[in-house]
GROMACS .gro file of C-alpha atoms in nm:
model
  402
    1MET     CA    1   5.222  -3.588   1.923
    2ASP     CA    2   5.417  -3.262   1.943
    3ILE     CA    3   5.520  -3.152   1.591
    4VAL     CA    4   5.737  -2.852   1.501
    5ILE     CA    5   5.730  -2.735   1.139
    6ILE     CA    6   6.017  -2.500   1.058
    7ALA     CA    7   5.919  -2.319   0.738
    8HIS     CA    8   6.145  -2.025   0.666
    9PHE     CA    9   5.955  -1.875   0.373
   10ILE     CA   10   5.584  -1.887   0.458
   11THR     CA   11   5.410  -1.569   0.343
   12GLU     CA   12   5.041  -1.638   0.415
   13PHE     CA   13   4.885  -1.786   0.727
   14VAL     CA   14   4.553  -1.906   0.591
   15LYS     CA   15   4.404  -2.254   0.619
   16ASP     CA   16   4.250  -2.270   0.273
   17GLY     CA   17   4.531  -2.464   0.105
   18THR     CA   18   4.726  -2.165  -0.027
   19SER     CA   19   5.022  -2.277   0.182
   20ARG     CA   20   5.070  -2.653   0.188
   21PHE     CA   21   5.256  -2.634   0.520
   22VAL     CA   22   4.987  -2.432   0.694
   23TYR     CA   23   4.722  -2.669   0.558
   24LEU     CA   24   4.920  -2.973   0.674
   25ALA     CA   25   4.966  -2.814   1.016
   26GLU     CA   26   4.597  -2.725   1.049
   27GLN     CA   27   4.485  -3.078   0.967
   28LEU     CA   28   4.733  -3.233   1.210
   29SER     CA   29   4.629  -2.976   1.473
   30GLN     CA   30   4.288  -3.140   1.493
   31SER     CA   31   4.444  -3.413   1.707
   32HIS     CA   32   4.800  -3.302   1.785
   33ASN     CA   33   5.006  -3.012   1.914
   34VAL     CA   34   5.152  -2.844   1.605
   35GLU     CA   35   5.367  -2.532   1.585
   36ILE     CA   36   5.498  -2.348   1.279
   37VAL     CA   37   5.824  -2.163   1.335
   38THR     CA   38   5.895  -1.906   1.067
   39SER     CA   39   6.052  -1.568   1.003
   40ARG     CA   40   5.909  -1.234   1.106
   41PHE     CA   41   6.053  -1.105   0.777
   42ASP     CA   42   5.821  -1.150   0.476
   43HIS     CA   43   6.047  -1.254   0.189
   44ILE     CA   44   5.796  -1.142  -0.076
   45THR     CA   45   5.707  -0.793   0.050
   46LYS     CA   46   6.050  -0.744   0.211
   47LYS     CA   47   5.878  -0.607   0.521
   48GLN     CA   48   5.877  -0.712   0.885
   49ARG     CA   49   5.558  -0.869   1.016
   50THR     CA   50   5.398  -0.785   1.346
   51THR     CA   51   5.291  -1.059   1.583
   52GLN     CA   52   4.917  -1.107   1.562
   53GLU     CA   53   4.642  -1.355   1.630
   54TYR     CA   54   4.579  -1.589   1.339
   55ASP     CA   55   4.255  -1.775   1.281
   56LEU     CA   56   4.435  -2.107   1.315
   57LYS     CA   57   4.457  -2.395   1.560
   58THR     CA   58   4.827  -2.416   1.482
   59LYS     CA   59   5.061  -2.209   1.697
   60ILE     CA   60   5.255  -1.957   1.485
   61THR     CA   61   5.594  -1.842   1.615
   62LEU     CA   62   5.770  -1.554   1.437
   63LEU     CA   63   6.143  -1.526   1.491
   64ASP     CA   64   6.351  -1.220   1.414
   65GLU     CA   65   6.545  -1.197   1.089
   66PRO     CA   66   6.726  -0.891   0.948
   67THR     CA   67   6.578  -0.722   0.642
   68TYR     CA   68   6.729  -0.747   0.295
   69LYS     CA   69   6.608  -0.562  -0.014
   70LYS     CA   70   6.699  -0.793  -0.302
   71ASN     CA   71   6.679  -1.169  -0.344
   72VAL     CA   72   7.028  -1.173  -0.494
   73CYS     CA   73   7.256  -1.000  -0.244
   74LEU     CA   74   7.513  -1.079   0.022
   75GLN     CA   75   7.282  -0.947   0.292
   76ARG     CA   76   7.041  -1.232   0.220
   77PHE     CA   77   7.300  -1.489   0.329
   78VAL     CA   78   7.373  -1.284   0.642
   79SER     CA   79   7.000  -1.262   0.709
   80HIS     CA   80   6.950  -1.639   0.672
   81LYS     CA   81   7.244  -1.709   0.901
   82SER     CA   82   7.093  -1.484   1.166
   83PHE     CA   83   6.755  -1.652   1.138
   84GLY     CA   84   6.915  -1.996   1.166
   85LYS     CA   85   7.073  -1.891   1.496
   86GLN     CA   86   6.731  -1.770   1.615
   87VAL     CA   87   6.588  -2.113   1.532
   88LYS     CA   88   6.865  -2.283   1.731
   89LYS     CA   89   6.808  -2.053   2.029
   90TYR     CA   90   6.432  -2.109   2.019
   91LEU     CA   91   6.458  -2.488   1.997
   92ASP     CA   92   6.703  -2.497   2.288
   93LEU     CA   93   6.454  -2.310   2.505
   94ARG     CA   94   6.146  -2.497   2.387
   95GLN     CA   95   6.018  -2.824   2.530
   96LYS     CA   96   6.155  -3.109   2.318
   97PRO     CA   97   5.910  -3.196   2.036
   98ASP     CA   98   5.846  -3.547   1.906
   99VAL     CA   99   5.941  -3.466   1.547
  100ILE     CA  100   6.075  -3.174   1.343
  101TYR     CA  101   5.962  -3.112   0.986
  102SER     CA  102   6.211  -2.881   0.815
  103ALA     CA  103   5.997  -2.743   0.533
  104VAL     CA  104   6.139  -2.514   0.264
  105PRO     CA  105   6.472  -2.494   0.447
  106SER     CA  106   6.746  -2.242   0.410
  107LEU     CA  107   7.091  -2.391   0.470
  108ASP     CA  108   7.110  -2.257   0.822
  109CYS     CA  109   6.761  -2.374   0.919
  110ALA     CA  110   6.838  -2.722   0.792
  111TYR     CA  111   7.171  -2.727   0.977
  112TYR     CA  112   7.035  -2.627   1.316
  113SER     CA  113   6.725  -2.847   1.282
  114ALA     CA  114   6.936  -3.156   1.207
  115GLN     CA  115   7.185  -3.068   1.482
  116TYR     CA  116   6.908  -3.029   1.742
  117ALA     CA  117   6.733  -3.350   1.633
  118GLN     CA  118   7.053  -3.555   1.655
  119LYS     CA  119   7.135  -3.414   1.998
  120HIS     CA  120   6.789  -3.498   2.135
  121ASN     CA  121   6.738  -3.825   1.947
  122ILE     CA  122   6.422  -3.716   1.767
  123PRO     CA  123   6.345  -3.758   1.394
  124VAL     CA  124   6.383  -3.472   1.149
  125VAL     CA  125   6.224  -3.469   0.803
  126ALA     CA  126   6.311  -3.223   0.524
  127THR     CA  127   6.139  -3.130   0.198
  128MET     CA  128   6.303  -3.144  -0.145
  129HIS     CA  129   6.053  -2.913  -0.311
  130THR     CA  130   6.273  -2.742  -0.569
  131GLN     CA  131   6.593  -2.786  -0.767
  132PHE     CA  132   6.809  -2.598  -0.518
  133LYS     CA  133   7.119  -2.595  -0.737
  134LYS     CA  134   6.931  -2.389  -0.998
  135ASP     CA  135   6.819  -2.149  -0.726
  136PHE     CA  136   7.174  -2.114  -0.596
  137LEU     CA  137   7.312  -2.056  -0.946
  138ARG     CA  138   7.049  -1.790  -1.014
  139ALA     CA  139   7.142  -1.616  -0.689
  140VAL     CA  140   7.523  -1.629  -0.694
  141LYS     CA  141   7.593  -1.641  -1.072
  142SER     CA  142   7.882  -1.883  -1.015
  143GLU     CA  143   7.879  -2.254  -1.102
  144MET     CA  144   8.155  -2.325  -0.851
  145LEU     CA  145   7.983  -2.143  -0.564
  146ALA     CA  146   7.644  -2.292  -0.655
  147ASN     CA  147   7.796  -2.642  -0.643
  148LYS     CA  148   7.950  -2.565  -0.304
  149LEU     CA  149   7.621  -2.443  -0.159
  150ASN     CA  150   7.433  -2.738  -0.309
  151ASN     CA  151   7.686  -2.986  -0.167
  152ASN     CA  152   7.646  -2.827   0.175
  153LEU     CA  153   7.270  -2.867   0.154
  154ILE     CA  154   7.295  -3.231   0.047
  155GLU     CA  155   7.531  -3.297   0.338
  156LEU     CA  156   7.259  -3.162   0.566
  157PHE     CA  157   6.985  -3.360   0.393
  158ASN     CA  158   7.193  -3.674   0.444
  159LYS     CA  159   7.178  -3.611   0.820
  160CYS     CA  160   6.797  -3.610   0.818
  161ASP     CA  161   6.602  -3.924   0.899
  162GLU     CA  162   6.400  -3.878   0.582
  163CYS     CA  163   6.366  -3.638   0.294
  164TRP     CA  164   6.048  -3.601   0.093
  165ALA     CA  165   6.060  -3.520  -0.278
  166VAL     CA  166   5.753  -3.374  -0.448
  167ASN     CA  167   5.762  -3.626  -0.736
  168LYS     CA  168   5.965  -3.913  -0.881
  169ALA     CA  169   6.170  -3.693  -1.115
  170VAL     CA  170   6.284  -3.470  -0.830
  171ALA     CA  171   6.372  -3.776  -0.621
  172GLU     CA  172   6.592  -3.903  -0.905
  173ILE     CA  173   6.760  -3.562  -0.947
  174TYR     CA  174   6.860  -3.556  -0.580
  175ARG     CA  175   6.983  -3.915  -0.586
  176ASP     CA  176   7.159  -3.923  -0.924
  177GLU     CA  177   7.273  -3.564  -0.979
  178TYR     CA  178   7.297  -3.407  -0.635
  179GLY     CA  179   7.437  -3.706  -0.443
  180TYR     CA  180   7.168  -3.773  -0.183
  181LYS     CA  181   7.237  -4.099   0.000
  182THR     CA  182   6.929  -4.286  -0.121
  183THR     CA  183   6.610  -4.243  -0.321
  184PRO     CA  184   6.396  -3.991  -0.129
  185ARG     CA  185   6.041  -4.080  -0.040
  186VAL     CA  186   5.796  -3.929  -0.287
  187MET     CA  187   5.524  -3.719  -0.122
  188ASN     CA  188   5.322  -3.566  -0.402
  189ASN     CA  189   5.170  -3.223  -0.367
  190ALA     CA  190   4.795  -3.194  -0.333
  191THR     CA  191   4.512  -2.942  -0.306
  192GLU     CA  192   4.206  -2.881  -0.092
  193PHE     CA  193   4.005  -2.811  -0.410
  194VAL     CA  194   3.706  -3.024  -0.496
  195PRO     CA  195   3.529  -3.016  -0.833
  196VAL     CA  196   3.311  -2.708  -0.887
  197LYS     CA  197   2.950  -2.803  -0.817
  198ASP     CA  198   2.805  -2.621  -1.119
  199PRO     CA  199   3.063  -2.598  -1.404
  200ALA     CA  200   2.808  -2.445  -1.643
  201LYS     CA  201   2.736  -2.163  -1.399
  202ALA     CA  202   3.109  -2.107  -1.343
  203LYS     CA  203   3.165  -2.092  -1.719
  204LYS     CA  204   2.889  -1.836  -1.760
  205GLN     CA  205   3.028  -1.624  -1.475
  206ILE     CA  206   3.387  -1.616  -1.609
  207ASP     CA  207   3.269  -1.559  -1.966
  208LYS     CA  208   3.062  -1.260  -1.859
  209LYS     CA  209   3.343  -1.113  -1.649
  210TYR     CA  210   3.595  -1.119  -1.936
  211ASN     CA  211   3.357  -1.089  -2.231
  212ILE     CA  212   3.451  -1.432  -2.366
  213LYS     CA  213   3.260  -1.535  -2.679
  214LYS     CA  214   3.106  -1.878  -2.736
  215ASP     CA  215   3.349  -1.964  -3.015
  216GLU     CA  216   3.661  -1.872  -2.812
  217LYS     CA  217   3.877  -2.133  -2.642
  218VAL     CA  218   4.008  -2.034  -2.299
  219PHE     CA  219   4.367  -2.091  -2.191
  220LEU     CA  220   4.486  -2.030  -1.838
  221PHE     CA  221   4.798  -1.967  -1.633
  222VAL     CA  222   4.780  -1.935  -1.254
  223GLY     CA  223   5.079  -1.851  -1.038
  224ARG     CA  224   5.347  -1.594  -0.960
  225ILE     CA  225   5.397  -1.352  -1.248
  226ASN     CA  226   5.767  -1.422  -1.268
  227THR     CA  227   5.975  -1.484  -1.580
  228VAL     CA  228   6.124  -1.800  -1.425
  229LYS     CA  229   5.778  -1.950  -1.484
  230ASN     CA  230   5.830  -1.904  -1.861
  231ILE     CA  231   5.535  -1.667  -1.887
  232LEU     CA  232   5.684  -1.473  -2.181
  233PHE     CA  233   5.718  -1.804  -2.365
  234ILE     CA  234   5.340  -1.841  -2.337
  235VAL     CA  235   5.283  -1.503  -2.502
  236GLU     CA  236   5.531  -1.584  -2.780
  237SER     CA  237   5.363  -1.920  -2.838
  238LEU     CA  238   5.018  -1.767  -2.860
  239ARG     CA  239   5.144  -1.501  -3.101
  240ASN     CA  240   5.275  -1.788  -3.316
  241LEU     CA  241   4.939  -1.962  -3.288
  242LYS     CA  242   4.758  -1.648  -3.397
  243ASP     CA  243   4.990  -1.594  -3.696
  244LYS     CA  244   4.953  -1.949  -3.822
  245ASN     CA  245   4.580  -1.976  -3.756
  246PRO     CA  246   4.415  -1.633  -3.772
  247ASN     CA  247   4.066  -1.789  -3.763
  248PHE     CA  248   4.133  -1.974  -3.436
  249LYS     CA  249   3.967  -1.768  -3.159
  250PHE     CA  250   4.087  -1.777  -2.801
  251LYS     CA  251   4.136  -1.588  -2.478
  252MET     CA  252   4.436  -1.630  -2.248
  253LEU     CA  253   4.391  -1.554  -1.877
  254PHE     CA  254   4.695  -1.483  -1.659
  255VAL     CA  255   4.587  -1.510  -1.296
  256GLY     CA  256   4.834  -1.398  -1.032
  257SER     CA  257   5.068  -1.121  -0.927
  258GLY     CA  258   5.442  -1.091  -0.906
  259PRO     CA  259   5.760  -0.895  -0.976
  260ASP     CA  260   5.745  -0.924  -1.355
  261GLU     CA  261   5.398  -0.790  -1.428
  262ASP     CA  262   5.543  -0.497  -1.622
  263LYS     CA  263   5.760  -0.731  -1.832
  264LEU     CA  264   5.456  -0.944  -1.912
  265ARG     CA  265   5.247  -0.640  -1.997
  266LEU     CA  266   5.522  -0.505  -2.224
  267CYS     CA  267   5.557  -0.840  -2.400
  268ILE     CA  268   5.182  -0.852  -2.462
  269ASP     CA  269   5.191  -0.498  -2.605
  270GLU     CA  270   5.496  -0.555  -2.823
  271LEU     CA  271   5.351  -0.874  -2.973
  272ASP     CA  272   5.012  -0.707  -3.022
  273MET     CA  273   4.822  -0.960  -2.811
  274LYS     CA  274   4.610  -0.727  -2.596
  275LYS     CA  275   4.292  -0.847  -2.765
  276GLU     CA  276   4.356  -1.211  -2.677
  277ILE     CA  277   4.543  -1.190  -2.344
  278ILE     CA  278   4.399  -1.067  -2.016
  279MET     CA  279   4.596  -1.007  -1.698
  280CYS     CA  280   4.340  -1.084  -1.430
  281GLY     CA  281   4.547  -1.006  -1.122
  282LYS     CA  282   4.557  -1.221  -0.811
  283VAL     CA  283   4.244  -1.415  -0.716
  284SER     CA  284   4.258  -1.481  -0.342
  285ASP     CA  285   3.914  -1.635  -0.302
  286ARG     CA  286   3.978  -2.008  -0.340
  287GLU     CA  287   3.624  -2.097  -0.449
  288GLU     CA  288   3.644  -1.825  -0.712
  289LEU     CA  289   3.984  -1.949  -0.830
  290ALA     CA  290   3.847  -2.300  -0.876
  291LYS     CA  291   3.599  -2.154  -1.123
  292TYR     CA  292   3.884  -2.027  -1.342
  293PHE     CA  293   4.031  -2.376  -1.359
  294SER     CA  294   3.688  -2.520  -1.431
  295ARG     CA  295   3.626  -2.270  -1.711
  296ALA     CA  296   3.960  -2.317  -1.886
  297ASP     CA  297   3.991  -2.554  -2.179
  298LEU     CA  298   4.364  -2.593  -2.128
  299PHE     CA  299   4.608  -2.500  -1.853
  300LEU     CA  300   4.937  -2.371  -1.997
  301PHE     CA  301   5.237  -2.447  -1.777
  302PRO     CA  302   5.566  -2.447  -1.972
  303SER     CA  303   5.782  -2.389  -1.664
  304VAL     CA  304   6.130  -2.540  -1.663
  305TYR     CA  305   6.188  -2.409  -1.310
  306ASP     CA  306   5.910  -2.574  -1.108
  307CYS     CA  307   5.936  -2.925  -0.970
  308SER     CA  308   5.574  -2.996  -0.891
  309SER     CA  309   5.345  -2.697  -0.876
  310ILE     CA  310   5.021  -2.715  -0.680
  311VAL     CA  311   4.842  -2.526  -0.958
  312GLN     CA  312   4.873  -2.823  -1.193
  313ILE     CA  313   4.696  -3.038  -0.933
  314GLU     CA  314   4.433  -2.769  -0.887
  315SER     CA  315   4.377  -2.777  -1.262
  316ALA     CA  316   4.339  -3.156  -1.256
  317SER     CA  317   4.085  -3.121  -0.973
  318GLN     CA  318   3.854  -2.953  -1.227
  319SER     CA  319   3.928  -3.206  -1.505
  320THR     CA  320   4.124  -2.944  -1.698
  321PRO     CA  321   4.437  -3.091  -1.859
  322ALA     CA  322   4.767  -2.907  -1.876
  323LEU     CA  323   5.028  -2.861  -2.148
  324PHE     CA  324   5.386  -2.893  -2.023
  325LEU     CA  325   5.729  -2.902  -2.183
  326LYS     CA  326   5.893  -3.239  -2.246
  327GLY     CA  327   6.165  -3.338  -2.003
  328THR     CA  328   6.075  -3.095  -1.725
  329ALA     CA  329   6.050  -3.212  -1.365
  330THR     CA  330   5.700  -3.073  -1.322
  331ALA     CA  331   5.579  -3.284  -1.617
  332SER     CA  332   5.707  -3.610  -1.471
  333THR     CA  333   5.365  -3.726  -1.347
  334VAL     CA  334   5.211  -3.671  -1.691
  335THR     CA  335   5.175  -3.923  -1.972
  336ASP     CA  336   5.136  -3.746  -2.305
  337ASN     CA  337   4.789  -3.782  -2.460
  338VAL     CA  338   4.673  -3.983  -2.158
  339ASN     CA  339   4.634  -3.750  -1.858
  340GLY     CA  340   4.796  -3.436  -1.998
  341TYR     CA  341   5.001  -3.306  -2.286
  342LEU     CA  342   5.369  -3.243  -2.366
  343ALA     CA  343   5.537  -3.021  -2.622
  344GLU     CA  344   5.887  -2.941  -2.742
  345HIS     CA  345   6.052  -2.631  -2.598
  346THR     CA  346   5.993  -2.383  -2.880
  347PRO     CA  347   5.708  -2.132  -2.923
  348GLU     CA  348   5.633  -2.285  -3.264
  349ALA     CA  349   5.604  -2.639  -3.130
  350TYR     CA  350   5.401  -2.526  -2.827
  351ALA     CA  351   5.159  -2.337  -3.053
  352ASP     CA  352   5.121  -2.635  -3.286
  353ARG     CA  353   5.051  -2.862  -2.991
  354ILE     CA  354   4.774  -2.634  -2.862
  355LEU     CA  355   4.601  -2.650  -3.198
  356GLU     CA  356   4.641  -3.029  -3.219
  357ILE     CA  357   4.486  -3.069  -2.874
  358MET     CA  358   4.187  -2.850  -2.950
  359LYS     CA  359   4.119  -3.023  -3.281
  360ASP     CA  360   4.100  -3.377  -3.139
  361GLU     CA  361   3.786  -3.350  -2.927
  362LYS     CA  362   3.749  -3.723  -2.866
  363LEU     CA  363   4.099  -3.760  -2.724
  364TYR     CA  364   4.066  -3.431  -2.535
  365LYS     CA  365   3.758  -3.553  -2.345
  366GLU     CA  366   3.942  -3.871  -2.247
  367VAL     CA  367   4.247  -3.676  -2.128
  368CYS     CA  368   4.021  -3.450  -1.918
  369LYS     CA  369   3.880  -3.753  -1.738
  370ASN     CA  370   4.223  -3.906  -1.682
  371ALA     CA  371   4.373  -3.579  -1.554
  372TYR     CA  372   4.120  -3.588  -1.272
  373LYS     CA  373   4.155  -3.962  -1.213
  374ASP     CA  374   4.536  -3.981  -1.223
  375LEU     CA  375   4.668  -3.643  -1.109
  376TYR     CA  376   4.417  -3.502  -0.862
  377ARG     CA  377   4.519  -3.558  -0.500
  378ASN     CA  378   4.353  -3.413  -0.190
  379TRP     CA  379   4.556  -3.282   0.102
  380ASN     CA  380   4.367  -3.506   0.344
  381ASP     CA  381   4.536  -3.811   0.193
  382THR     CA  382   4.878  -3.649   0.231
  383VAL     CA  383   4.811  -3.553   0.594
  384ASP     CA  384   4.721  -3.912   0.687
  385GLU     CA  385   5.033  -4.041   0.515
  386ALA     CA  386   5.257  -3.785   0.685
  387TYR     CA  387   5.121  -3.875   1.029
  388GLU     CA  388   5.185  -4.245   0.977
  389ILE     CA  389   5.544  -4.171   0.868
  390TYR     CA  390   5.601  -3.952   1.174
  391LYS     CA  391   5.480  -4.234   1.400
  392GLU     CA  392   5.709  -4.483   1.230
  393LEU     CA  393   6.015  -4.256   1.257
  394ILE     CA  394   5.948  -4.181   1.624
  395ALA     CA  395   5.915  -4.554   1.695
  396LYS     CA  396   6.250  -4.619   1.525
  397LYS     CA  397   6.419  -4.352   1.733
  398ASN     CA  398   6.276  -4.510   2.048
  399GLY     CA  399   6.401  -4.853   1.943
  400GLU     CA  400   6.048  -4.990   1.910
  401VAL     CA  401   6.101  -5.111   1.552
  402GLU     CA  402   6.408  -5.210   1.354
   0.00000   0.00000   0.00000
């Protein structure tokens, strides 16, 4: 099978699971011809990448895209339009693939992918990985324009043979609120993580590195240090926890890097939380990162932006439950007090919930087990499922099945 994955915003080409699309491609490449088509422009660093050899079986094709300096600017739309035209040109010159997977699409990528697929009678699949309308609104600051852009995207999604949503809540948002033609197929995120072989050794290693005392609970956040992740809310909640319960000892580890590190650092300073909160920086070594999840007593993830973050699955892989906010898309796979925890969206309520969780040891141990049992999913399962869907869609296009 010849598979083309068009992923506009890939930033890392490593096969360790950091990028779900690269991992999917690498697993499929064991038996199939797989190519990732992406931009030469790195949307995180805002720099152009040079073509190089990657330690991958997957073919990586970098297409030109003009530079832009800010995420919210007119030049970004011009840049995306230009890249979309590069995708069209490349597909027209390339040998016809069997299937196109339009992953993390910009409007123009989605448009030209669907157009090419219809012209050549091949299936095209797209990912509904985020609440695009929120992204558009954040970028253009206009409800009317955001609705227009979102409607354009849904029109394109409706031309795809299938769209995959990252969980049930996201599928319902696209069907009920955004106007997608049917209920999208749910393809849950996953991880390549496996449980740490020696949790006690991992605990000892992390404790020594950050001088964590035996009587201190450990809370963890892993991800982009960006205020859209509600990271300042975490600091405010922990300040509230400290004020209400001065004898409750804990350490909070923020693992990651991002554009709002200074804002986070300032918030920690202003709320006088430097003793309890540690900014650990980015941990690139995946085995090392798994140890952080294994060591943590509770993973704090109060994001209202994310749909289904891989970090919450990574946490579950180490039997570490997470505390979410009620009603958020990323919490839709969680049942409160069964395989994770939910709290109201105030720092006071979030702080109270943390204390409740830590006090009920019997329930906590049960939730830890269920987090692993219910929420942990390995990428290998997803790869097998994706391949079977591709085969089915190709057969339909060829008139082999109804």
